[in-house]
Short mmCIF file of C-alpha atoms in Angstrom, two decimals:
data_model
loop_
_atom_site.label_atom_id
_atom_site.label_comp_id
_atom_site.label_asym_id
_atom_site.label_seq_id
_atom_site.Cartn_x
_atom_site.Cartn_y
_atom_site.Cartn_z
CA MET A 1 -16.05 49.55 -52.60
CA ALA A 2 -19.34 50.47 -54.10
CA SER A 3 -19.61 54.33 -54.47
CA ASP A 4 -21.90 54.98 -51.78
CA ASP A 5 -19.06 53.21 -49.80
CA VAL A 6 -17.00 55.70 -50.52
CA ALA A 7 -19.31 58.46 -49.93
CA ASN A 8 -20.23 57.34 -46.37
CA LEU A 9 -16.65 56.86 -45.77
CA ALA A 10 -15.84 60.41 -47.20
CA ASP A 11 -18.55 61.79 -45.03
CA SER A 12 -17.40 60.27 -42.05
CA ILE A 13 -14.19 61.55 -42.37
CA ALA A 14 -15.56 64.82 -42.60
CA LYS A 15 -17.58 64.94 -39.77
CA THR A 16 -15.00 62.98 -37.45
CA GLN A 17 -11.12 63.60 -38.80
CA VAL A 18 -10.95 59.64 -38.53
CA ASP A 19 -7.78 58.88 -36.69
CA GLU A 20 -8.00 54.96 -36.80
CA GLY A 21 -8.45 54.70 -33.24
CA GLU A 22 -6.16 57.79 -31.64
CA LEU A 23 -6.10 60.01 -29.09
CA SER A 24 -4.62 62.81 -29.51
CA TYR A 25 -3.34 65.74 -26.94
CA LYS A 26 0.18 65.93 -28.11
CA GLY A 27 1.28 69.55 -27.61
CA GLN A 28 -1.21 70.90 -26.27
CA GLY A 29 0.53 71.68 -22.50
CA LEU A 30 -1.51 71.11 -20.36
CA LYS A 31 -0.60 71.12 -16.98
CA LEU A 32 -2.25 67.49 -14.89
CA ASP A 33 -1.71 67.81 -11.29
CA ASN A 34 -4.88 66.02 -9.79
CA ALA A 35 -7.84 64.42 -10.40
CA GLN A 36 -10.13 67.21 -11.74
CA SER A 37 -7.85 68.50 -14.26
CA VAL A 38 -7.98 65.01 -16.31
CA GLU A 39 -11.86 64.99 -16.09
CA LYS A 40 -12.52 65.62 -19.97
CA MET A 41 -9.77 63.16 -20.58
CA VAL A 42 -10.64 60.66 -19.10
CA ARG A 43 -14.39 60.72 -20.22
CA ALA A 44 -12.98 61.05 -23.19
CA ILE A 45 -10.82 57.54 -23.17
CA GLN A 46 -13.76 56.26 -21.31
CA GLU A 47 -15.86 57.06 -24.19
CA PHE A 48 -13.37 56.09 -27.43
CA ASP A 49 -14.41 52.51 -28.37
CA GLY A 50 -11.08 50.65 -29.87
CA LEU A 51 -8.91 52.77 -28.38
CA ARG A 52 -5.61 52.10 -30.24
CA ALA A 53 -2.95 54.78 -29.70
CA LEU A 54 -2.69 57.58 -26.67
CA ARG A 55 -1.16 60.46 -27.49
CA LEU A 56 -0.18 62.78 -24.16
CA GLU A 57 3.85 64.23 -25.20
CA GLY A 58 4.23 67.32 -24.72
CA ASN A 59 2.24 67.91 -21.28
CA THR A 60 3.45 67.56 -18.00
CA ILE A 61 1.70 64.87 -15.46
CA GLY A 62 1.38 64.51 -12.01
CA VAL A 63 1.06 61.24 -9.79
CA GLU A 64 -2.61 61.74 -8.89
CA ALA A 65 -3.79 62.71 -12.46
CA ALA A 66 -1.61 60.15 -14.02
CA GLN A 67 -3.54 57.12 -11.67
CA THR A 68 -6.94 58.78 -12.84
CA ILE A 69 -5.60 58.84 -16.31
CA ALA A 70 -4.80 54.63 -15.46
CA LYS A 71 -8.09 54.15 -14.05
CA ALA A 72 -9.67 54.50 -17.44
CA LEU A 73 -6.94 52.65 -19.09
CA GLU A 74 -7.95 49.37 -17.52
CA LYS A 75 -10.31 48.37 -19.98
CA LYS A 76 -8.53 49.56 -23.17
CA SER A 77 -7.71 45.90 -24.68
CA ASP A 78 -7.25 47.18 -27.77
CA LEU A 79 -4.59 49.94 -26.91
CA GLN A 80 -1.24 49.08 -29.31
CA CYS A 81 0.62 52.43 -29.04
CA CYS A 82 1.28 54.52 -26.18
CA HIS A 83 3.08 58.11 -26.71
CA TRP A 84 4.38 59.48 -24.04
CA SER A 85 7.43 61.21 -24.61
CA ASP A 86 8.26 64.44 -22.81
CA MET A 87 5.14 64.86 -20.36
CA PHE A 88 6.81 64.85 -16.97
CA THR A 89 8.43 68.20 -17.51
CA GLY A 90 8.68 70.63 -14.82
CA ARG A 91 8.11 67.06 -12.37
CA LEU A 92 10.06 66.53 -9.47
CA ARG A 93 12.13 62.98 -10.72
CA ALA A 94 10.59 61.19 -7.75
CA GLU A 95 6.97 61.97 -8.71
CA ILE A 96 7.58 59.69 -12.50
CA PRO A 97 8.56 56.37 -10.80
CA PRO A 98 4.92 56.25 -8.74
CA ALA A 99 3.38 57.67 -12.36
CA LEU A 100 4.98 55.31 -14.91
CA VAL A 101 3.80 52.44 -12.32
CA SER A 102 0.48 53.07 -12.10
CA LEU A 103 -0.12 53.44 -16.00
CA GLY A 104 1.73 50.55 -16.61
CA ASP A 105 -0.46 48.43 -14.23
CA ALA A 106 -3.48 49.45 -15.71
CA LEU A 107 -1.90 48.53 -19.29
CA ILE A 108 -1.55 45.39 -17.46
CA MET A 109 -4.50 45.10 -16.18
CA ALA A 110 -6.46 45.84 -19.22
CA GLY A 111 -4.63 42.95 -21.53
CA ALA A 112 -3.44 45.25 -23.78
CA ARG A 113 -0.75 44.12 -26.53
CA LEU A 114 1.39 47.00 -27.17
CA LYS A 115 3.55 47.70 -30.67
CA VAL A 116 4.76 50.88 -29.61
CA LEU A 117 6.48 52.33 -26.28
CA ASP A 118 7.22 55.79 -26.48
CA LEU A 119 8.50 57.24 -23.52
CA SER A 120 11.78 59.40 -25.44
CA ASP A 121 12.56 63.01 -23.26
CA ASN A 122 11.09 62.23 -19.34
CA ALA A 123 15.10 62.45 -18.66
CA PHE A 124 13.66 60.13 -15.31
CA GLY A 125 17.03 58.32 -14.51
CA PRO A 126 16.87 55.01 -13.39
CA ASP A 127 14.56 55.17 -10.98
CA GLY A 128 12.42 55.81 -14.39
CA VAL A 129 13.14 52.22 -15.79
CA LYS A 130 12.16 50.63 -12.82
CA GLY A 131 8.92 52.28 -13.29
CA ILE A 132 8.15 50.24 -16.68
CA GLU A 133 10.13 47.14 -15.68
CA LYS A 134 7.01 45.51 -14.71
CA LEU A 135 5.36 46.46 -17.91
CA LEU A 136 7.94 45.15 -19.86
CA LYS A 137 8.18 41.90 -18.18
CA SER A 138 4.91 41.46 -18.75
CA ALA A 139 2.32 39.79 -21.67
CA THR A 140 1.23 43.35 -22.86
CA CYS A 141 4.88 44.08 -24.28
CA HIS A 142 5.43 40.30 -25.66
CA THR A 143 4.36 41.76 -29.14
CA LEU A 144 6.57 45.19 -28.57
CA GLN A 145 7.69 46.49 -32.00
CA GLU A 146 9.40 49.61 -31.30
CA LEU A 147 10.77 50.95 -27.77
CA ARG A 148 11.32 54.34 -27.76
CA LEU A 149 13.86 55.68 -24.75
CA ASN A 150 15.96 58.69 -26.62
CA ASN A 151 17.17 61.18 -23.83
CA CYS A 152 16.01 59.61 -20.52
CA GLY A 153 19.07 59.57 -18.50
CA MET A 154 19.18 56.04 -17.62
CA GLY A 155 22.56 55.76 -16.85
CA ILE A 156 24.27 52.41 -16.92
CA GLY A 157 21.83 51.58 -13.78
CA GLY A 158 19.03 51.73 -15.83
CA GLY A 159 20.55 50.11 -18.82
CA LYS A 160 21.35 47.23 -16.61
CA ILE A 161 17.43 47.01 -15.62
CA LEU A 162 15.89 47.54 -19.12
CA ALA A 163 18.51 45.22 -20.18
CA ALA A 164 17.26 42.11 -17.80
CA ALA A 165 13.61 43.17 -18.57
CA LEU A 166 13.90 42.77 -22.01
CA THR A 167 15.76 39.23 -21.54
CA VAL A 168 12.51 38.25 -19.34
CA CYS A 169 10.29 39.43 -22.17
CA HIS A 170 11.66 37.95 -24.46
CA LYS A 171 11.70 34.23 -22.75
CA GLU A 172 8.84 34.40 -21.44
CA SER A 173 6.94 35.38 -25.02
CA SER A 174 9.08 32.48 -26.48
CA ALA A 175 7.95 30.06 -23.41
CA LEU A 176 4.32 30.73 -25.25
CA GLY A 177 5.44 29.86 -28.61
CA ALA A 178 5.34 33.35 -29.02
CA PRO A 179 8.55 35.31 -29.16
CA LEU A 180 9.46 39.02 -28.63
CA GLN A 181 9.67 40.25 -32.46
CA LEU A 182 11.13 43.89 -31.47
CA LYS A 183 12.19 45.84 -34.39
CA VAL A 184 12.85 49.32 -33.48
CA PHE A 185 14.92 50.43 -30.39
CA ILE A 186 15.92 53.85 -29.95
CA ALA A 187 17.73 55.40 -26.84
CA GLY A 188 20.63 58.34 -27.70
CA ARG A 189 22.09 60.57 -25.06
CA ASN A 190 21.23 57.93 -22.01
CA ARG A 191 24.80 57.72 -20.48
CA LEU A 192 24.88 53.86 -21.41
CA GLU A 193 28.72 54.10 -21.54
CA ASN A 194 30.19 50.72 -21.44
CA ASP A 195 28.49 48.55 -18.78
CA GLY A 196 25.03 49.24 -19.78
CA ALA A 197 25.22 48.76 -23.62
CA THR A 198 26.85 45.10 -22.62
CA ALA A 199 23.80 44.86 -21.06
CA LEU A 200 21.79 45.54 -23.74
CA ALA A 201 24.07 43.76 -26.05
CA GLN A 202 23.39 40.58 -24.43
CA ALA A 203 19.61 41.03 -25.49
CA PHE A 204 19.44 42.15 -27.90
CA GLN A 205 21.65 39.34 -29.13
CA LEU A 206 18.77 37.09 -27.51
CA ILE A 207 15.85 39.12 -29.24
CA GLY A 208 17.62 38.50 -32.72
CA SER A 209 14.65 40.55 -34.20
CA LEU A 210 16.54 44.11 -34.61
CA GLU A 211 15.62 46.37 -37.51
CA GLU A 212 16.78 49.59 -36.86
CA VAL A 213 19.37 50.36 -33.41
CA HIS A 214 20.00 54.21 -32.71
CA MET A 215 21.71 54.31 -29.56
CA PRO A 216 24.43 57.79 -30.53
CA GLN A 217 26.10 59.73 -27.63
CA ASN A 218 25.96 56.98 -24.88
CA GLY A 219 29.27 57.43 -23.91
CA ILE A 220 30.73 54.19 -25.16
CA ASN A 221 33.94 52.93 -25.81
CA TYR A 222 35.35 50.25 -27.71
CA GLN A 223 34.77 47.68 -25.09
CA GLY A 224 30.85 48.15 -25.12
CA VAL A 225 31.31 48.81 -29.15
CA THR A 226 32.73 44.57 -29.28
CA ALA A 227 29.54 44.19 -27.55
CA LEU A 228 26.98 45.58 -29.69
CA ALA A 229 29.08 44.30 -32.45
CA THR A 230 28.32 41.01 -31.73
CA ALA A 231 25.13 41.09 -30.46
CA MET A 232 24.28 43.15 -34.05
CA GLN A 233 25.61 39.16 -36.09
CA HIS A 234 22.59 37.78 -34.30
CA ASN A 235 19.96 40.67 -35.75
CA PRO A 236 20.04 39.44 -39.15
CA GLN A 237 17.73 41.77 -40.60
CA LEU A 238 18.90 44.90 -39.58
CA ARG A 239 18.45 47.40 -41.92
CA VAL A 240 19.69 51.12 -39.73
CA LEU A 241 22.86 51.48 -37.26
CA ASN A 242 22.89 54.56 -35.87
CA LEU A 243 26.19 54.83 -33.22
CA ASN A 244 26.92 58.45 -33.69
CA ASP A 245 29.61 59.97 -31.05
CA ASN A 246 30.68 57.41 -29.10
CA THR A 247 34.48 56.33 -29.25
CA PHE A 248 34.84 53.37 -31.48
CA THR A 249 38.88 53.97 -32.15
CA LYS A 250 40.46 50.97 -33.65
CA ARG A 251 39.61 48.02 -31.60
CA GLY A 252 35.63 48.87 -31.88
CA ALA A 253 35.88 50.23 -35.76
CA ILE A 254 37.56 46.76 -36.40
CA ALA A 255 35.13 44.88 -34.32
CA MET A 256 32.32 45.98 -36.18
CA ALA A 257 33.53 46.40 -39.15
CA GLN A 258 34.03 42.44 -39.20
CA ALA A 259 30.64 41.91 -37.78
CA LEU A 260 28.64 44.06 -40.55
CA LYS A 261 30.30 41.00 -42.59
CA HIS A 262 27.66 39.09 -41.36
CA LEU A 263 24.99 41.07 -42.63
CA ARG A 264 23.25 41.62 -46.14
CA ASN A 265 20.24 43.75 -45.15
CA VAL A 266 22.03 46.93 -43.75
CA GLN A 267 21.07 50.16 -45.19
CA VAL A 268 22.16 52.94 -43.32
CA ILE A 269 25.25 53.34 -41.00
CA ASN A 270 26.43 56.18 -38.76
CA PHE A 271 29.39 55.71 -37.12
CA GLY A 272 30.08 59.66 -37.46
CA ASP A 273 32.12 61.25 -34.56
CA CYS A 274 32.97 57.73 -33.44
CA LEU A 275 36.66 57.76 -34.28
CA VAL A 276 37.16 55.02 -36.44
CA ARG A 277 40.43 56.45 -37.18
CA SER A 278 42.09 55.51 -40.14
CA GLU A 279 42.64 51.82 -38.89
CA GLY A 280 39.05 51.19 -38.66
CA ALA A 281 37.92 53.17 -41.42
CA SER A 282 40.26 50.41 -43.54
CA ALA A 283 38.82 47.49 -41.57
CA ILE A 284 35.71 49.18 -42.89
CA SER A 285 36.61 49.37 -46.55
CA GLU A 286 37.40 45.76 -46.49
CA THR A 287 33.47 44.78 -45.42
CA LEU A 288 32.28 47.14 -47.84
CA ARG A 289 34.07 44.90 -50.95
CA GLU A 290 33.27 42.32 -49.19
CA GLY A 291 29.14 42.28 -48.08
CA LEU A 292 26.86 45.03 -47.22
CA PRO A 293 25.24 44.53 -50.94
CA ILE A 294 22.06 47.10 -50.77
CA LEU A 295 24.01 50.11 -48.13
CA LYS A 296 22.44 53.50 -49.08
CA GLU A 297 24.13 56.01 -46.57
CA LEU A 298 27.78 55.55 -44.80
CA ASN A 299 28.52 58.15 -42.22
CA LEU A 300 32.06 58.33 -41.42
CA SER A 301 32.08 61.82 -40.98
CA PHE A 302 34.78 63.83 -37.93
CA GLY A 303 36.71 60.05 -37.37
CA GLU A 304 40.10 61.12 -37.52
CA ILE A 305 40.56 59.27 -40.74
CA THR A 306 43.57 60.25 -42.94
CA LYS A 307 43.57 61.02 -46.50
CA ASP A 308 45.00 57.13 -47.29
CA ALA A 309 42.24 55.41 -45.86
CA ALA A 310 39.22 57.55 -47.10
CA LEU A 311 40.14 57.22 -50.66
CA GLU A 312 40.16 53.26 -49.84
CA VAL A 313 36.78 53.73 -48.38
CA ALA A 314 35.31 56.04 -51.58
CA ARG A 315 36.99 53.00 -53.72
CA SER A 316 34.74 50.30 -51.41
CA VAL A 317 31.92 51.62 -52.46
CA GLN A 318 32.09 51.46 -56.25
CA HIS A 319 29.48 48.76 -56.62
CA LYS A 320 27.51 49.99 -54.68
CA ASP A 321 24.54 50.45 -56.65
CA GLN A 322 21.97 52.11 -54.42
CA LEU A 323 24.43 54.48 -52.21
CA GLU A 324 23.37 57.58 -51.73
CA ILE A 325 25.24 59.05 -49.13
CA LEU A 326 28.40 59.05 -48.18
CA ASP A 327 29.91 61.25 -45.48
CA LEU A 328 33.58 62.07 -44.89
CA ASN A 329 33.87 65.31 -43.30
CA GLY A 330 35.63 67.20 -40.92
CA ASN A 331 38.01 63.86 -40.90
CA SER A 332 42.01 64.95 -41.74
CA LEU A 333 42.79 64.57 -44.98
CA GLY A 334 43.92 68.02 -45.81
CA GLU A 335 43.29 70.46 -49.45
CA ASP A 336 45.03 67.82 -51.58
CA GLY A 337 43.44 64.35 -50.04
CA CYS A 338 39.54 66.23 -51.17
CA GLU A 339 40.65 66.96 -54.11
CA ASN A 340 41.72 62.86 -54.71
CA LEU A 341 38.98 62.02 -52.76
CA ARG A 342 36.59 64.02 -55.22
CA GLU A 343 38.58 62.80 -58.06
CA VAL A 344 38.25 59.03 -56.76
CA MET A 345 33.92 59.59 -56.81
CA GLU A 346 33.94 61.31 -60.49
CA ASN A 347 35.95 58.10 -61.93
CA MET A 348 33.78 55.93 -60.63
CA ASN A 349 30.57 58.46 -61.72
CA MET A 350 29.93 59.00 -57.89
CA ALA A 351 30.85 62.41 -57.13
CA ASP A 352 27.43 63.54 -56.26
CA LYS A 353 27.52 61.08 -53.37
CA LEU A 354 29.57 63.27 -51.39
CA GLY A 355 27.18 66.01 -50.22
CA SER A 356 28.52 69.39 -49.35
CA LEU A 357 32.11 68.15 -49.77
CA ARG A 358 32.04 67.74 -53.58
CA TYR A 359 31.47 71.48 -53.63
CA HIS A 360 33.78 72.44 -50.26
CA THR A 361 36.64 74.61 -50.83
CA LEU A 362 39.06 74.65 -48.18
CA THR A 363 41.50 77.33 -47.46
CA LYS A 364 45.19 77.06 -47.93
CA ASN A 365 46.79 74.33 -45.34
CA SER A 366 43.23 73.74 -44.04
CA GLU A 367 43.40 69.55 -42.22
CA ASN A 368 40.24 69.20 -41.61
CA ILE A 369 36.72 69.77 -44.05
CA THR A 370 34.25 71.30 -41.73
CA PRO A 371 31.49 72.78 -44.16
CA ARG A 372 28.07 74.13 -43.11
CA THR A 373 25.93 71.32 -43.48
CA PRO A 374 22.43 71.41 -45.04
CA ASP A 375 19.97 72.50 -43.51
CA ALA A 376 16.32 70.14 -44.07
CA SER A 377 14.75 72.93 -41.31
CA THR A 378 15.17 75.71 -42.81
CA PHE A 379 14.27 74.66 -46.14
CA LEU A 380 10.83 73.51 -44.88
CA SER A 381 10.13 76.70 -43.04
CA PHE A 382 10.52 78.88 -46.66
CA PRO A 383 10.67 76.41 -49.34
CA SER A 384 12.19 77.27 -52.86
CA PRO A 385 13.93 75.14 -55.75
CA ASP A 386 17.25 76.40 -54.87
CA LYS A 387 17.54 75.72 -51.16
CA LEU A 388 15.73 71.88 -52.25
CA LEU A 389 18.85 71.34 -54.55
CA ARG A 390 21.15 72.82 -52.41
CA LEU A 391 20.74 70.24 -49.83
CA GLY A 392 22.10 67.57 -51.97
CA ALA A 393 22.71 64.49 -52.49
CA LYS A 394 21.59 63.58 -49.01
CA ARG A 395 18.29 65.59 -49.20
CA SER A 396 15.87 62.37 -49.24
CA PHE A 397 17.75 61.27 -46.09
CA LEU A 398 18.11 65.15 -44.51
CA LEU A 399 14.14 65.73 -44.98
CA GLN A 400 12.92 62.02 -43.78
CA GLN A 401 15.35 62.32 -40.73
CA GLN A 402 13.82 66.05 -40.17
CA VAL A 403 9.82 65.27 -40.77
CA ASP A 404 8.09 63.19 -37.46
CA VAL A 405 6.18 60.83 -39.33
CA LEU A 406 4.44 59.54 -36.12
CA ASP A 407 2.73 63.27 -36.78
CA ALA A 408 0.34 62.49 -40.00
CA SER A 409 -0.49 66.18 -39.81
CA LYS A 410 3.27 67.23 -39.86
CA THR A 411 3.76 64.83 -42.79
CA ALA A 412 0.95 66.14 -44.42
CA GLU A 413 2.56 69.78 -43.77
CA ALA A 414 5.77 68.30 -44.85
CA PHE A 415 4.43 66.83 -48.33
CA LEU A 416 2.45 70.43 -49.46
CA LYS A 417 6.04 72.25 -48.15
CA ILE A 418 8.27 70.21 -50.82
CA SER A 419 5.66 69.91 -53.29
CA SER A 420 5.34 73.52 -53.59
CA VAL A 421 8.67 73.77 -55.20
CA TYR A 422 7.87 71.48 -58.11
CA LYS A 423 8.63 72.72 -61.65
CA GLU A 424 7.20 70.56 -64.47
CA ASP A 425 9.80 72.26 -67.08
CA ASP A 426 12.85 72.15 -64.74
CA ALA A 427 14.33 68.23 -64.69
CA GLU A 428 16.64 68.36 -61.63
CA VAL A 429 13.82 70.32 -59.95
CA LYS A 430 11.41 68.26 -60.28
CA ALA A 431 13.48 64.86 -59.73
CA ALA A 432 14.70 66.25 -56.05
CA VAL A 433 11.16 66.69 -55.51
CA LEU A 434 9.59 63.74 -56.34
CA GLU A 435 12.65 61.83 -54.97
CA SER A 436 12.25 63.57 -51.92
CA ILE A 437 8.53 62.77 -51.58
CA ASP A 438 8.83 59.60 -52.07
CA ALA A 439 11.24 59.36 -49.10
CA VAL A 440 9.09 60.96 -47.32
CA LEU A 441 5.42 59.26 -47.61
CA SER A 442 7.07 55.74 -48.10
CA LYS A 443 9.03 55.79 -44.66
CA ALA A 444 5.59 57.29 -43.47
CA PHE A 445 3.07 54.41 -44.75
CA LEU A 446 5.95 52.00 -44.06
CA THR A 447 5.56 53.04 -40.13
CA PRO A 448 3.76 51.00 -38.66
CA SER A 449 2.65 53.08 -35.79
CA PHE A 450 1.85 55.68 -38.90
CA GLN A 451 -1.67 57.21 -38.68
CA GLY A 452 -2.16 57.25 -42.12
CA LEU A 453 -6.02 58.33 -42.57
CA SER A 454 -5.00 61.51 -40.07
CA PHE A 455 -2.57 62.01 -42.86
CA MET A 456 -5.44 62.00 -45.54
CA SER A 457 -7.78 64.11 -43.43
CA SER A 458 -4.94 66.36 -42.67
CA LEU A 459 -4.32 66.63 -46.25
CA LEU A 460 -7.78 67.49 -47.36
CA VAL A 461 -7.91 69.98 -44.47
CA MET A 462 -4.94 72.01 -45.78
CA LEU A 463 -5.64 71.51 -49.57
CA GLY A 464 -9.33 73.05 -48.77
CA LEU A 465 -11.32 69.99 -49.18
CA LEU A 466 -12.54 69.37 -46.05
CA LYS A 467 -13.66 71.63 -43.48
CA SER A 468 -11.63 71.33 -40.12
CA GLU A 469 -12.12 72.76 -36.31
CA ASP A 470 -8.59 71.74 -35.45
CA LYS A 471 -5.64 74.38 -36.17
CA LEU A 472 -4.94 72.81 -39.29
CA LYS A 473 -5.32 75.91 -42.07
CA PRO A 474 -5.35 75.31 -45.73
CA VAL A 475 -3.04 76.64 -47.63
CA LYS A 476 -3.18 78.36 -51.41
CA VAL A 477 -2.82 75.31 -53.83
CA VAL A 478 -0.69 75.11 -56.51
CA PRO A 479 -0.30 73.15 -59.13
CA GLY A 480 2.76 71.67 -57.64
CA HIS A 481 0.32 70.40 -55.35
CA LEU A 482 -1.61 68.23 -57.46
CA GLN A 483 1.60 67.31 -59.79
CA CYS A 484 3.00 65.92 -56.93
CA LEU A 485 -0.14 64.11 -55.39
CA GLU A 486 -0.76 62.69 -58.66
CA HIS A 487 2.78 60.65 -58.82
CA ALA A 488 2.63 60.03 -55.43
CA VAL A 489 -0.66 57.74 -55.34
CA LYS A 490 0.62 56.18 -58.69
CA GLN A 491 3.49 54.47 -56.33
CA SER A 492 3.44 51.20 -54.44
CA TYR A 493 3.69 52.69 -51.19
CA PHE A 494 0.47 54.66 -51.64
CA PRO A 495 -2.69 52.89 -50.35
CA ARG A 496 -5.03 51.99 -52.59
CA GLU A 497 -8.19 52.77 -49.63
CA HIS A 498 -6.60 56.34 -49.53
CA VAL A 499 -6.58 56.68 -53.12
CA THR A 500 -10.61 55.72 -53.14
CA VAL A 501 -11.35 58.70 -50.37
CA LEU A 502 -9.11 61.35 -52.34
CA ASN A 503 -11.36 59.91 -55.36
CA ALA A 504 -14.18 60.72 -53.78
CA PHE A 505 -13.10 64.15 -52.54
CA MET A 506 -11.43 65.49 -55.79
CA ALA A 507 -15.24 64.21 -57.51
CA ARG A 508 -16.89 67.29 -55.84
CA PRO A 509 -16.70 70.76 -57.19
CA SER A 510 -14.06 72.84 -54.98
CA LYS A 511 -12.91 76.62 -55.16
CA SER A 512 -9.30 76.45 -53.62
CA LEU A 513 -8.16 74.08 -56.19
CA GLU A 514 -10.32 76.31 -59.79
CA PRO A 515 -6.38 77.78 -60.16
CA CYS A 516 -4.76 74.64 -61.16
CA SER A 517 -7.02 73.34 -63.16
CA GLY A 518 -5.14 71.46 -65.63
CA ALA A 519 -3.17 69.24 -62.83
CA ARG A 520 -6.89 69.31 -60.73
CA ASP A 521 -8.15 67.36 -63.96
CA ARG A 522 -5.12 64.68 -64.88
CA LEU A 523 -4.99 64.24 -61.14
CA LYS A 524 -9.22 63.57 -61.19
CA SER A 525 -8.07 61.58 -63.80
CA THR A 526 -5.40 58.97 -62.10
CA LEU A 527 -7.13 58.65 -59.04
CA GLN A 528 -10.86 57.55 -61.43
CA LYS A 529 -8.07 54.84 -62.80
CA LEU A 530 -6.73 53.51 -60.12
CA THR A 531 -10.09 53.34 -58.64
CA PRO A 532 -11.78 50.16 -59.00
CA GLU A 533 -15.39 50.04 -60.39
CA SER A 534 -17.97 50.09 -57.99
#
């Protein structure tokens, strides 16, 4: 990239806050009832060439307003990402389906090809699913990669409608030679129960491309769990399976353990609060010994697992080189069981994988382990080295879960908060900070819908290298910010084009970086080495 091009790109970011085709009204709390209330938004949509992402979450949209917005979307064929969670607060349930129908029809008319559809936290019930049924069956969703419907109150009926729509989408896209390749499915807190989960399982089995499935708190018992287990076997790229707070019991846990033997790419299993019980835990132990070669996290907390079964689980992870977390908190171990568990893990040099359980002391005669869960939100609100260390081995996972990588500015803010506690002369803190940064940024940059240039512009604003009319404010820059940025730009997840932009800005004089001249100069040197010569 020529130096003039870099300068032009840097100037472009500075002037326009480049957001990679995203128009965002996120979290503005707008009450949009009628056509008049959305005049400015409609004009912005109409004038936005190459609109690829529209964020409407955190507002409340009535039927007439939705119809007016829809009219503006009818010509937006480039639209790929609809971030429309939490946008019907205070609306009557009857208002939601017609609003969704009008928006969906507009996307179909535009010939859009969606990658991300997020309608979480809208509590629209089964009728709301009917409102998106036509959209999900259409060619607009043949390209869908992420479907997020968390906390929508779909119920059994909504689950069945959704499953049928996804099945049609897959069959019709397959007939055209490009089958639906859905990767992420999120539908926690939806009261799907056995029948809803079973219907979806049949669709999942057909689709076969899932990488992440999150269905916590759905009232699913062993029958539904068994159906999901069968479906998961047909999704060989599955990486994350979160069924927290459903009721497996022995039969469901054994069926799931058998299914997991067929899957080689699973990294995260969350069966916490699922009553897997001792027999289920033993079955999972057998699977761990035979398979799951790249497992990173296993949550079997609060599962009524007794001491012997918990020890069996612990021994079965001995050769899991990538394991970061084994959560057995809240089980029926007793004081002796806790000590035995720690001893087993220590003998395998894996004591740190137990997280807070490693340090937990039980009161006499206590049967259950209920330690205080490390709180990532507290650390991010008031960062300190000690708080970061006390998050334990789970820190990377906890911070990944806490940071909303779909919000570029929040991701930049989290990066600066974590890096603010960096200590070059404290090896433990240094390692914890860099590990946490890698976890958050790698997840962000590997998420298809992540807005990389929005992240860069937010970061530049907060470092005082770029002026902005937004609410973002510069932070007091400390050496750790720049030292961690120097680390990040050298990692494979960090896009080379962002290195070039960062190099252009670092070449400019800046008062905000003067107190950190040593770290600034090292970062500049690294960026220059990584930037191709013009």
